[in-house]
Short mmCIF file of C-alpha atoms in Angstrom, two decimals:
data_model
loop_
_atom_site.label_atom_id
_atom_site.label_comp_id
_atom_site.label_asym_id
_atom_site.label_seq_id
_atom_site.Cartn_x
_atom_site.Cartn_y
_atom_site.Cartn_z
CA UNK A 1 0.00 0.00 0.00
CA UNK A 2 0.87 3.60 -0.72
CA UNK A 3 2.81 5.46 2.29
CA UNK A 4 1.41 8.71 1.38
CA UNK A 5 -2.17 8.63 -0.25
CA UNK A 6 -4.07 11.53 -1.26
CA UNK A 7 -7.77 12.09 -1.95
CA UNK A 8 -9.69 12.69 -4.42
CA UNK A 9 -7.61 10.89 -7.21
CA UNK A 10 -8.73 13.59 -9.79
CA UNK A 11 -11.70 16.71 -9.41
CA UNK A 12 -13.82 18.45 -11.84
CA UNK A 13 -14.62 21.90 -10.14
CA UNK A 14 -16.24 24.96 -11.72
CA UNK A 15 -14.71 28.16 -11.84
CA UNK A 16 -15.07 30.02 -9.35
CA UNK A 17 -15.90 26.82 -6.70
CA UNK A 18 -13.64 25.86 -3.63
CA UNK A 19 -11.73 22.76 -3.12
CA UNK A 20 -9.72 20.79 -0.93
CA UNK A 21 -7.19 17.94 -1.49
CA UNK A 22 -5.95 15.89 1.31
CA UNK A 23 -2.91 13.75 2.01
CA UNK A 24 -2.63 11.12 4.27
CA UNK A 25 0.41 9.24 6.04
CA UNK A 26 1.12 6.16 7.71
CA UNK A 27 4.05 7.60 9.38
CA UNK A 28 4.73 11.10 10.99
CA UNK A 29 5.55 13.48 8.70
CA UNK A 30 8.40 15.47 9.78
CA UNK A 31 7.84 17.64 6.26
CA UNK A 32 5.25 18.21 4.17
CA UNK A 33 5.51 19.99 0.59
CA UNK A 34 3.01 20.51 -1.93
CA UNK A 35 4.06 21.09 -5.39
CA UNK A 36 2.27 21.85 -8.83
CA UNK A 37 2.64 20.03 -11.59
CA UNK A 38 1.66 20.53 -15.48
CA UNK A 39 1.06 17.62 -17.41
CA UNK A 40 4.81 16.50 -18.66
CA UNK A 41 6.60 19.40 -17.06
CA UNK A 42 8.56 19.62 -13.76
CA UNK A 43 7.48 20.09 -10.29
CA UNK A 44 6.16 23.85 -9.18
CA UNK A 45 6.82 24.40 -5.31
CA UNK A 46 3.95 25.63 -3.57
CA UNK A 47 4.31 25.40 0.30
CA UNK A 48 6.18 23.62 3.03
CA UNK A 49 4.72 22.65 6.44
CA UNK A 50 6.75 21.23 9.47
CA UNK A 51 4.78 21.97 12.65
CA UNK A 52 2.00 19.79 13.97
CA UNK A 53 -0.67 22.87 13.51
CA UNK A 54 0.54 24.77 10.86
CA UNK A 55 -1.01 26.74 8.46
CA UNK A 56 0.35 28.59 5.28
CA UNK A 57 -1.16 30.68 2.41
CA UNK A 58 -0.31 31.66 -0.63
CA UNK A 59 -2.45 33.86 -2.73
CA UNK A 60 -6.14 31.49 -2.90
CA UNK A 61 -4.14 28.32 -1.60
CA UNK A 62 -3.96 27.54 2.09
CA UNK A 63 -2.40 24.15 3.10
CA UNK A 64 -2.37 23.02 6.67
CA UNK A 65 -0.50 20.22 8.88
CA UNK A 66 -2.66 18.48 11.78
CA UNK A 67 -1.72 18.56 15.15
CA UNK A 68 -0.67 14.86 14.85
CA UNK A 69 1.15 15.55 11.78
CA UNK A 70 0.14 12.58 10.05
CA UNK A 71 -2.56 14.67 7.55
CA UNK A 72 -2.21 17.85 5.41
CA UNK A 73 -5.07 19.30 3.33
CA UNK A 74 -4.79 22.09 0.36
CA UNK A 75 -7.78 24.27 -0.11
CA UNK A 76 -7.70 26.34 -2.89
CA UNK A 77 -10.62 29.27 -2.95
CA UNK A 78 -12.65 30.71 -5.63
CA UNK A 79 -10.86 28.02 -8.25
CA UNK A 80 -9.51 29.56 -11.76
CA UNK A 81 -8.53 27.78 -14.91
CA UNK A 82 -4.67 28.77 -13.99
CA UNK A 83 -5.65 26.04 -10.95
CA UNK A 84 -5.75 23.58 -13.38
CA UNK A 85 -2.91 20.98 -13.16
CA UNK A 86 -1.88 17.76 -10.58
CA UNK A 87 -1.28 18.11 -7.19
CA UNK A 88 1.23 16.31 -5.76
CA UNK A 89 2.08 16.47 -1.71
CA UNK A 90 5.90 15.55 -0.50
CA UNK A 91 6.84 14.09 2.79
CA UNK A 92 9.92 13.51 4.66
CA UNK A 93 9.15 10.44 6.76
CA UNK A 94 12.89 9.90 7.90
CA UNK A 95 13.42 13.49 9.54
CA UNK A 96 16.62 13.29 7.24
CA UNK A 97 14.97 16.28 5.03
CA UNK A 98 17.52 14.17 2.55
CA UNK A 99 14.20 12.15 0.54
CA UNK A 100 10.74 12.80 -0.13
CA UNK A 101 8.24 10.25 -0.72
CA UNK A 102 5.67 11.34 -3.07
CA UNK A 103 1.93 11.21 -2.62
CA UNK A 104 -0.53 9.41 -5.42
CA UNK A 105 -0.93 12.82 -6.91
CA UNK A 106 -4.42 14.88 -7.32
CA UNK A 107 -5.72 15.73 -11.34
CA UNK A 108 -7.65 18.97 -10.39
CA UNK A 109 -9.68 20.27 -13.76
CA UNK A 110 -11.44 23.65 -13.53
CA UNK A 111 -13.79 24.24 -16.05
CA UNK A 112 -15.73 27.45 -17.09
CA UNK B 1 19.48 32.75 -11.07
CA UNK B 2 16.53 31.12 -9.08
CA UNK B 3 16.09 27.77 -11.49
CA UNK B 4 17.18 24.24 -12.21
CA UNK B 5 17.68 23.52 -15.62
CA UNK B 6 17.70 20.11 -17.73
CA UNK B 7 18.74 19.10 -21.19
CA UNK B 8 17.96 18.00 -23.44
CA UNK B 9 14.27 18.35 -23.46
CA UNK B 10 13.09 15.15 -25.18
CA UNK B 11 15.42 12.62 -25.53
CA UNK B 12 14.41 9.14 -28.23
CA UNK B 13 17.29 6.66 -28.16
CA UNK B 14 17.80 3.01 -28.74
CA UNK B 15 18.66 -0.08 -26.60
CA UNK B 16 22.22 -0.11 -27.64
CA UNK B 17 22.65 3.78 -27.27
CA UNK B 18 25.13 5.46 -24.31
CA UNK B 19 22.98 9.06 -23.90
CA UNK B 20 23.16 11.30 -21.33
CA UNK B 21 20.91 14.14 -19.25
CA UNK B 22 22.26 16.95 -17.46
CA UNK B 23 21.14 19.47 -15.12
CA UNK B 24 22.65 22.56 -13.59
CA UNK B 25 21.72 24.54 -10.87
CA UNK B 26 23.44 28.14 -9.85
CA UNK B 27 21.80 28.28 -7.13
CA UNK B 28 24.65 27.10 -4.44
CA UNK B 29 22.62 24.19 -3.19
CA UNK B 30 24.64 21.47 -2.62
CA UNK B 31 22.02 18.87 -2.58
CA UNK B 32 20.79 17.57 -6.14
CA UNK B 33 18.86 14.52 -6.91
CA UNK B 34 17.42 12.52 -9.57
CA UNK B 35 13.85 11.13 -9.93
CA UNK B 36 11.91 9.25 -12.10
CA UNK B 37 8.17 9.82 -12.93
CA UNK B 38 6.20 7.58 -15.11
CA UNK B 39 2.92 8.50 -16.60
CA UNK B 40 0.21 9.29 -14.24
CA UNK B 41 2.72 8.14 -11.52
CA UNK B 42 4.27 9.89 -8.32
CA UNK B 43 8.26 10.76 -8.79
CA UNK B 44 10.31 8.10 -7.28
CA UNK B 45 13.34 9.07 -5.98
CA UNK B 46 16.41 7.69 -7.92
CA UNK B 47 19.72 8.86 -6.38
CA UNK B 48 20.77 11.65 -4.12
CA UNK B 49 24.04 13.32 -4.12
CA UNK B 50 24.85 15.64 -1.12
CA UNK B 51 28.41 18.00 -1.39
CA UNK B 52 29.12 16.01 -4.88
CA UNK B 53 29.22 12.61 -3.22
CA UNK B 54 26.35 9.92 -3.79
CA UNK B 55 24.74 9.44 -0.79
CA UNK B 56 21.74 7.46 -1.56
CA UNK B 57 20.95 5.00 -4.53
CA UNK B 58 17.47 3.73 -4.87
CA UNK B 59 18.45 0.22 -6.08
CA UNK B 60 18.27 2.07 -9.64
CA UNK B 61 19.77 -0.71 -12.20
CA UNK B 62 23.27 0.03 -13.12
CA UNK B 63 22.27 1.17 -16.37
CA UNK B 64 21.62 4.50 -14.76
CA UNK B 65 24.55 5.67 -13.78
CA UNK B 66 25.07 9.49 -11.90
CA UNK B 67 27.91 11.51 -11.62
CA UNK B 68 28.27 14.85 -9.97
CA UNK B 69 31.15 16.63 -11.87
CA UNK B 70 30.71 19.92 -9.54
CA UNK B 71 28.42 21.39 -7.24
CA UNK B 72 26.50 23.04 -10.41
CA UNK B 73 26.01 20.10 -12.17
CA UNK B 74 24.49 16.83 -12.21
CA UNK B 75 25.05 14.28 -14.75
CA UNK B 76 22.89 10.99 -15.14
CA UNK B 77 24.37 8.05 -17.97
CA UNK B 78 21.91 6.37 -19.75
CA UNK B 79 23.53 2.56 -21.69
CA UNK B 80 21.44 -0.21 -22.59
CA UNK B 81 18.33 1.29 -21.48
CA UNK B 82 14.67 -1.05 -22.06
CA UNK B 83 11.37 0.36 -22.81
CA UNK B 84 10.32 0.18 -19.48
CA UNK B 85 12.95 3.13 -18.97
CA UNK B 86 10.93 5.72 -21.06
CA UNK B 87 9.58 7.86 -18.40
CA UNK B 88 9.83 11.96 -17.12
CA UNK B 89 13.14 12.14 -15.74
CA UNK B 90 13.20 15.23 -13.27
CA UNK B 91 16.42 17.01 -11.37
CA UNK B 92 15.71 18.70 -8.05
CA UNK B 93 18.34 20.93 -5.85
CA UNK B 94 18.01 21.86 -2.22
CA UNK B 95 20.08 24.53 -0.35
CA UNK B 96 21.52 24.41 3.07
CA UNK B 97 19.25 26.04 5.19
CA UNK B 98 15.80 25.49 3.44
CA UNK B 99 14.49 22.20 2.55
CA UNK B 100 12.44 22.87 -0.65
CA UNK B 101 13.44 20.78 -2.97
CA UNK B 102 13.47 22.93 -6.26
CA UNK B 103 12.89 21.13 -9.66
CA UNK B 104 13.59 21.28 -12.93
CA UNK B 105 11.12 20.81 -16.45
CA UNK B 106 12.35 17.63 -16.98
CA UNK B 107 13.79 15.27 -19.72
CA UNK B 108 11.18 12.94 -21.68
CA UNK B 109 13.19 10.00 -22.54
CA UNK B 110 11.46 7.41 -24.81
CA UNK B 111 13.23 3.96 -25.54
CA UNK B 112 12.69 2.18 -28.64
#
């Protein structure tokens, strides 16, 4: 089974709609990154979590850590076509900061 | 000179070929890594080099072999290759004090 799943596997929102993506470990996450990712191209860093608790936002996306620091969740507000793309959350799971582990990824769609 | 860059871009090349990717960073991270993303797939993590030694190798087959000429560059050998080998093949670099992995667009390498 996957260390690090994330839910849903792909979503179809409307412009304009909110959304959340979540990622789920089996082990403590001593990091969690989210990164961007356009079909083909390389990896877009969007925001990195490390306390149990935290929350971060950029522009309409807010990602958060739980207090056990075994869940994150990106919510993205008022959705635009620019949204569009795969979401893919990181974790450290060794504390090394050396390796990520890469969740199943997130197809987000936003149509008009 | 925020970015990691990768060439070439696209890469076709046959079982008996020697190829090779490279990627640069000028970015004084001294951290770089190579991963491997199939379609629809997470990255998986392929090797890590840390101060221009290897410091962790994936099991990747020796077919794939790294070398770190500097701490700008990172080189990855590609000889006797299969099919199964055609995939996204991304560069990342970290710095010192942060630990956001920053990537590059990529190499599509297809395997005929």
């Amino acid at each position: 089974s996957q260390e690090l799943e994330q839910s849903p596997q792909s979503l179809i929102v409307q412009e304009g709609k909110n959304l959340t993506i979540n990622c789920t470990s089996s082990k403590t996450l001593y990091g969690l990154y989210w990164y961007k990712q356009k079909y083909g191209e390389g990896l877009i860093f969007l925001m990195m979590l490390q306390k149990g608790g935290e929350e971060k936002s950029h522009e309409k996306i807010t990602a958060k850590l739980d207090e056990k620091k075994q869940q994150s969740s990106l919510h993205i507000t008022a959705s635009q076509p620019s949204h569009a793309g795969i979401y893919l959350c990181g974790a450290d799971m060794a504390g090394t900061a050396s390796k990520l582990t890469f969740g199943t990824g997130t197809r987000l769609q936003v149509t008009l | 000179d925020t970015e990691v860059t990768q060439t070439p871009k696209h890469l076709v090349m046959g079982m008996t070929n020697k190829k090779s990717l490279k990627c640069e960073q000028h970015m004084g991270h001294r951290a770089m890594y190579w991963y491997k993303q199939k379609a629809k797939k997470p990255p998986e993590l392929m090797f890590v080099y840390s101060y221009e030694k290897l410091s962790i190798n994936e099991s990747v087959p020796s077919r794939f072999s790294p070398e770190c000429p500097n701490s700008s560059l990172l080189n990855l050998h590609l000889h006797a290759l299969q099919p199964e080998d055609s995939a996204l093949y991304l560069c990342a670099s970290k710095g010192q004090t942060n630990n956001e992995q920053f990537f590059g667009p990529g190499t599509r390498l297809t395997v005929l």
